[in-house]
């Protein structure tokens, strides 16, 4: 059983919603620096969970471990009940084969701080690239899906523009549409507004709020306390590679229990 201080399971075991992500006692080091100290999380279908905390607390590293952008040193990761990595008796983790890792990771869409759009491709080409090359989707179907997603994020008029012609907020909404084009069951967001001016942040948060209203399962690393308070169902506070506190969002902001959490919120609010 994971250390209760490092567990983010605020819901009872009898919660009927399907478990989308179950991470147990995740350990990650970069050289001699231990970044994650046995972090555990259960994310259920339709949940929006915000992860907050100071820079260097391990938030982004944890997210990157969940979709195999970083290799964990210990612990287990299950996605929709399927093992991607399992803990071994010697304390290490063993991954399934590469093909299975890639297939499991396709269940998750990822949105980064820095957009990561292909600059030499138009907005439309950025969105259809993965569905065509990875999922072998017919081009006509991929284009129809891309157009629908661009309508959804309010950017259909920009479909033939190159990323260099877009604002930061527009680039991030294209990045969200690109992730959604792969029809993921889970969306992971790594500080999606940190590179944006406040007025552009509003555009991106509006799109994310819409996804939450449509019951998309979302795990969001963010410094936007308003989003965490108003949209997230649960909030997790991390510090020094550990989960310090987790609670339903209203309770988290109304009555944080840990002194470290109270100090952090005092600086942010």
Coordinates of C-alpha atoms in Angstrom, one line a residue:
X1 CA 0.0 0.0 0.0
X2 CA 1.5 3.4 -0.9
X3 CA 2.4 5.9 1.7
X4 CA -0.8 7.8 2.5
X5 CA 1.0 11.1 2.3
X6 CA 2.0 10.3 -1.3
X7 CA -1.4 8.9 -2.4
X8 CA -3.9 10.9 -4.4
X9 CA -6.8 8.6 -4.0
X10 CA -9.4 10.8 -2.4
X11 CA -12.3 8.7 -3.6
X12 CA -13.6 5.5 -1.9
X13 CA -12.8 2.1 -3.4
X14 CA -16.5 1.6 -4.2
X15 CA -16.5 4.5 -6.6
X16 CA -18.2 3.0 -9.7
X17 CA -16.3 5.0 -12.3
X18 CA -13.8 3.1 -14.4
X19 CA -10.1 3.7 -13.4
X20 CA -8.3 5.4 -16.3
X21 CA -4.9 5.8 -14.7
X22 CA -3.5 4.0 -11.7
X23 CA 0.0 4.9 -10.8
X24 CA 1.5 3.3 -7.7
X25 CA 4.6 4.4 -5.8
X26 CA 6.3 6.0 -8.8
X27 CA 10.0 6.7 -8.2
X28 CA 12.2 8.7 -10.7
X29 CA 15.7 10.0 -10.4
X30 CA 17.9 12.0 -12.7
X31 CA 21.4 10.9 -11.8
X32 CA 21.7 11.3 -8.0
X33 CA 18.7 13.6 -7.8
X34 CA 15.5 11.9 -6.7
X35 CA 12.7 13.8 -8.4
X36 CA 9.7 11.5 -7.5
X37 CA 9.5 9.8 -4.1
X38 CA 6.9 7.1 -4.4
X39 CA 4.0 9.1 -6.0
X40 CA 0.6 7.4 -6.3
X41 CA -2.5 8.5 -8.2
X42 CA -5.8 7.0 -9.2
X43 CA -7.7 8.9 -11.9
X44 CA -11.3 7.9 -12.8
X45 CA -13.3 8.3 -15.9
X46 CA -14.7 11.8 -16.4
X47 CA -12.5 13.3 -13.6
X48 CA -10.6 16.5 -13.9
X49 CA -7.6 16.5 -11.5
X50 CA -5.3 19.5 -11.1
X51 CA -1.7 19.1 -9.9
X52 CA -0.3 22.2 -8.4
X53 CA 3.0 23.0 -6.5
X54 CA 6.2 25.0 -6.7
X55 CA 8.7 24.7 -9.6
X56 CA 10.8 21.7 -9.2
X57 CA 8.3 19.7 -7.2
X58 CA 8.1 16.9 -9.7
X59 CA 4.7 17.7 -11.3
X60 CA 5.8 17.8 -14.9
X61 CA 8.1 14.8 -14.4
X62 CA 5.2 12.8 -13.0
X63 CA 3.0 13.6 -16.0
X64 CA 5.8 12.7 -18.4
X65 CA 6.3 9.4 -16.6
X66 CA 2.6 8.5 -17.2
X67 CA 3.0 8.6 -21.0
X68 CA 6.5 7.2 -21.2
X69 CA 8.3 10.4 -22.0
X70 CA 10.4 9.6 -19.0
X71 CA 11.2 6.0 -17.8
X72 CA 10.3 5.3 -14.2
X73 CA 12.8 3.7 -11.8
X74 CA 10.3 2.1 -9.5
X75 CA 6.5 1.6 -9.2
X76 CA 3.7 0.6 -11.5
X77 CA 1.6 2.3 -14.1
X78 CA -1.8 1.0 -15.4
X79 CA -3.8 2.7 -18.1
X80 CA -7.4 1.7 -18.4
X81 CA -6.5 -1.5 -16.5
X82 CA -3.6 -2.4 -18.7
X83 CA -0.1 -2.6 -17.3
X84 CA 2.4 -0.4 -18.9
X85 CA 5.0 -0.8 -16.2
X86 CA 5.0 -3.1 -13.1
X87 CA 7.0 -3.1 -9.9
X88 CA 9.5 -5.9 -9.5
X89 CA 10.7 -7.5 -6.2
X90 CA 14.1 -5.8 -6.5
X91 CA 12.4 -2.4 -6.5
X92 CA 12.8 -1.7 -10.2
X93 CA 10.0 -1.4 -12.8
X94 CA 9.5 -3.6 -15.8
X95 CA 7.8 -2.2 -18.9
X96 CA 5.8 -4.3 -21.4
X97 CA 7.1 -4.5 -25.0
X98 CA 7.7 -1.4 -27.0
X99 CA 4.7 -2.0 -29.3
X100 CA 2.4 -2.4 -26.3
X101 CA 3.8 0.7 -24.7
X102 CA 3.1 2.7 -27.9
X103 CA -0.4 1.3 -28.1
X104 CA -1.2 2.1 -24.5
X105 CA 0.3 5.6 -24.7
X106 CA -2.1 6.3 -27.6
X107 CA -4.9 6.2 -25.1
X108 CA -3.5 9.5 -23.8
X109 CA -3.3 12.9 -25.5
X110 CA -0.6 15.3 -24.3
X111 CA -0.5 19.1 -24.4
X112 CA 2.8 20.8 -23.6
X113 CA 3.8 24.2 -22.4
X114 CA 5.6 25.0 -25.7
X115 CA 2.9 23.9 -28.2
X116 CA 5.3 21.6 -30.2
X117 CA 3.6 22.3 -33.5
X118 CA 5.5 21.5 -36.7
X119 CA 6.4 25.0 -38.1
X120 CA 6.6 23.8 -41.7
X121 CA 3.0 22.4 -41.7
X122 CA -0.2 24.3 -41.8
X123 CA -2.7 24.1 -38.9
X124 CA -4.7 21.5 -40.8
X125 CA -1.6 19.5 -41.6
X126 CA -0.4 19.5 -38.0
X127 CA -3.8 18.0 -36.9
X128 CA -4.1 15.3 -39.6
X129 CA -0.5 14.1 -39.5
X130 CA -0.8 11.6 -36.6
X131 CA -4.3 10.2 -37.4
X132 CA -3.1 9.4 -41.0
X133 CA 0.4 8.1 -40.2
X134 CA -0.3 6.4 -36.8
X135 CA -3.9 5.3 -37.0
X136 CA -4.0 4.9 -40.8
X137 CA -7.1 7.0 -41.0
X138 CA -8.2 7.9 -44.6
X139 CA -7.1 11.5 -45.4
X140 CA -10.7 12.6 -46.1
X141 CA -11.8 11.3 -42.7
X142 CA -8.9 13.0 -41.0
X143 CA -9.6 16.3 -42.6
X144 CA -13.3 16.1 -41.6
X145 CA -12.3 15.4 -38.0
X146 CA -9.7 18.2 -38.0
X147 CA -12.3 20.7 -39.3
X148 CA -14.7 19.7 -36.6
X149 CA -12.1 20.1 -34.0
X150 CA -11.0 23.5 -35.3
X151 CA -14.6 24.6 -35.1
X152 CA -14.7 23.3 -31.6
X153 CA -11.7 25.4 -30.5
X154 CA -12.8 28.4 -32.6
X155 CA -10.0 28.3 -35.2
X156 CA -11.5 27.0 -38.4
X157 CA -10.6 30.3 -40.1
X158 CA -6.9 29.5 -39.4
X159 CA -6.8 26.0 -40.9
X160 CA -4.5 26.9 -43.7
X161 CA -2.2 29.2 -41.7
X162 CA 1.2 28.2 -40.5
X163 CA 2.0 28.3 -36.8
X164 CA 4.2 31.3 -37.2
X165 CA 1.1 33.4 -38.1
X166 CA -0.7 32.4 -34.9
X167 CA -0.8 33.9 -31.4
X168 CA 0.4 31.8 -28.5
X169 CA -3.2 31.1 -27.4
X170 CA -4.1 30.1 -30.9
X171 CA -1.1 27.7 -31.1
X172 CA -2.1 26.1 -27.8
X173 CA -5.7 25.6 -29.0
X174 CA -4.3 24.0 -32.2
X175 CA -2.2 21.7 -30.0
X176 CA -5.3 20.7 -28.0
X177 CA -7.1 20.0 -31.3
X178 CA -4.2 17.9 -32.5
X179 CA -4.2 15.8 -29.3
X180 CA -7.9 15.3 -29.6
X181 CA -7.6 14.2 -33.2
X182 CA -6.1 10.9 -32.0
X183 CA -9.4 10.3 -30.0
X184 CA -7.6 9.8 -26.6
X185 CA -9.5 8.5 -23.6
X186 CA -7.4 10.7 -21.3
X187 CA -5.9 14.2 -21.8
X188 CA -2.7 15.2 -20.0
X189 CA -1.9 18.9 -19.8
X190 CA 1.6 20.1 -18.7
X191 CA 1.3 23.8 -17.7
X192 CA -0.6 24.6 -20.9
X193 CA -0.9 28.3 -20.2
X194 CA 2.5 29.1 -18.6
X195 CA 4.0 30.5 -21.8
X196 CA 0.9 32.8 -22.5
X197 CA 0.0 36.3 -21.6
X198 CA -3.1 36.6 -19.3
X199 CA -5.5 37.6 -22.1
X200 CA -4.4 34.6 -24.2
X201 CA -4.6 32.3 -21.2
X202 CA -8.4 32.9 -21.1
X203 CA -8.8 31.4 -24.6
X204 CA -7.0 28.2 -23.7
X205 CA -8.8 27.8 -20.3
X206 CA -12.1 28.3 -22.0
X207 CA -11.4 25.3 -24.3
X208 CA -10.2 23.2 -21.4
X209 CA -13.3 24.1 -19.4
X210 CA -15.4 23.0 -22.4
X211 CA -13.7 19.6 -22.5
X212 CA -14.3 19.2 -18.7
X213 CA -18.0 19.9 -19.3
X214 CA -18.0 17.2 -21.9
X215 CA -16.6 14.8 -19.2
X216 CA -13.2 14.3 -20.8
X217 CA -10.9 12.7 -18.3
X218 CA -8.1 15.2 -17.6
X219 CA -5.0 15.4 -15.5
X220 CA -3.7 19.0 -15.5
X221 CA -0.4 20.4 -14.2
X222 CA -1.2 24.1 -13.7
X223 CA -0.4 27.3 -11.9
X224 CA -3.9 28.6 -12.7
X225 CA -5.6 28.5 -9.3
X226 CA -8.9 29.7 -10.7
X227 CA -9.0 26.7 -13.0
X228 CA -8.1 24.3 -10.2
X229 CA -10.8 25.8 -8.0
X230 CA -13.6 26.1 -10.5
X231 CA -13.1 23.2 -13.0
X232 CA -11.1 20.5 -11.3
X233 CA -12.9 17.9 -9.2
X234 CA -9.8 17.2 -7.1
X235 CA -6.6 19.1 -6.5
X236 CA -3.2 17.5 -5.7
X237 CA -0.4 19.6 -4.1
X238 CA 3.1 18.3 -4.7
X239 CA 6.4 19.5 -3.1
X240 CA 9.9 17.9 -3.2
X241 CA 8.8 15.0 -5.3
X242 CA 5.9 14.0 -3.0
X243 CA 2.2 14.4 -2.8
X244 CA 1.7 16.6 0.3
X245 CA -2.1 16.9 0.2
X246 CA -5.1 16.0 -2.0
X247 CA -8.7 16.8 -1.6
X248 CA -11.9 17.7 -3.5
X249 CA -11.3 21.2 -4.9
X250 CA -13.8 23.1 -2.8
X251 CA -12.4 21.5 0.4
X252 CA -8.8 21.9 -0.8
X253 CA -9.1 25.7 -1.1
X254 CA -11.5 26.2 1.8
X255 CA -9.5 24.4 4.4
X256 CA -6.1 23.1 3.4
X257 CA -4.8 20.8 6.1
X258 CA -1.0 20.8 5.6
X259 CA 1.1 23.8 6.6
X260 CA 3.1 23.6 3.4
X261 CA -0.1 23.7 1.4
X262 CA -1.3 26.8 3.3
X263 CA 2.0 28.6 2.7
X264 CA 1.9 27.9 -1.0
X265 CA -1.7 29.0 -1.5
X266 CA -1.0 32.1 0.6
X267 CA 1.6 33.1 -2.1
X268 CA -0.6 32.1 -5.1
X269 CA -4.0 33.6 -4.0

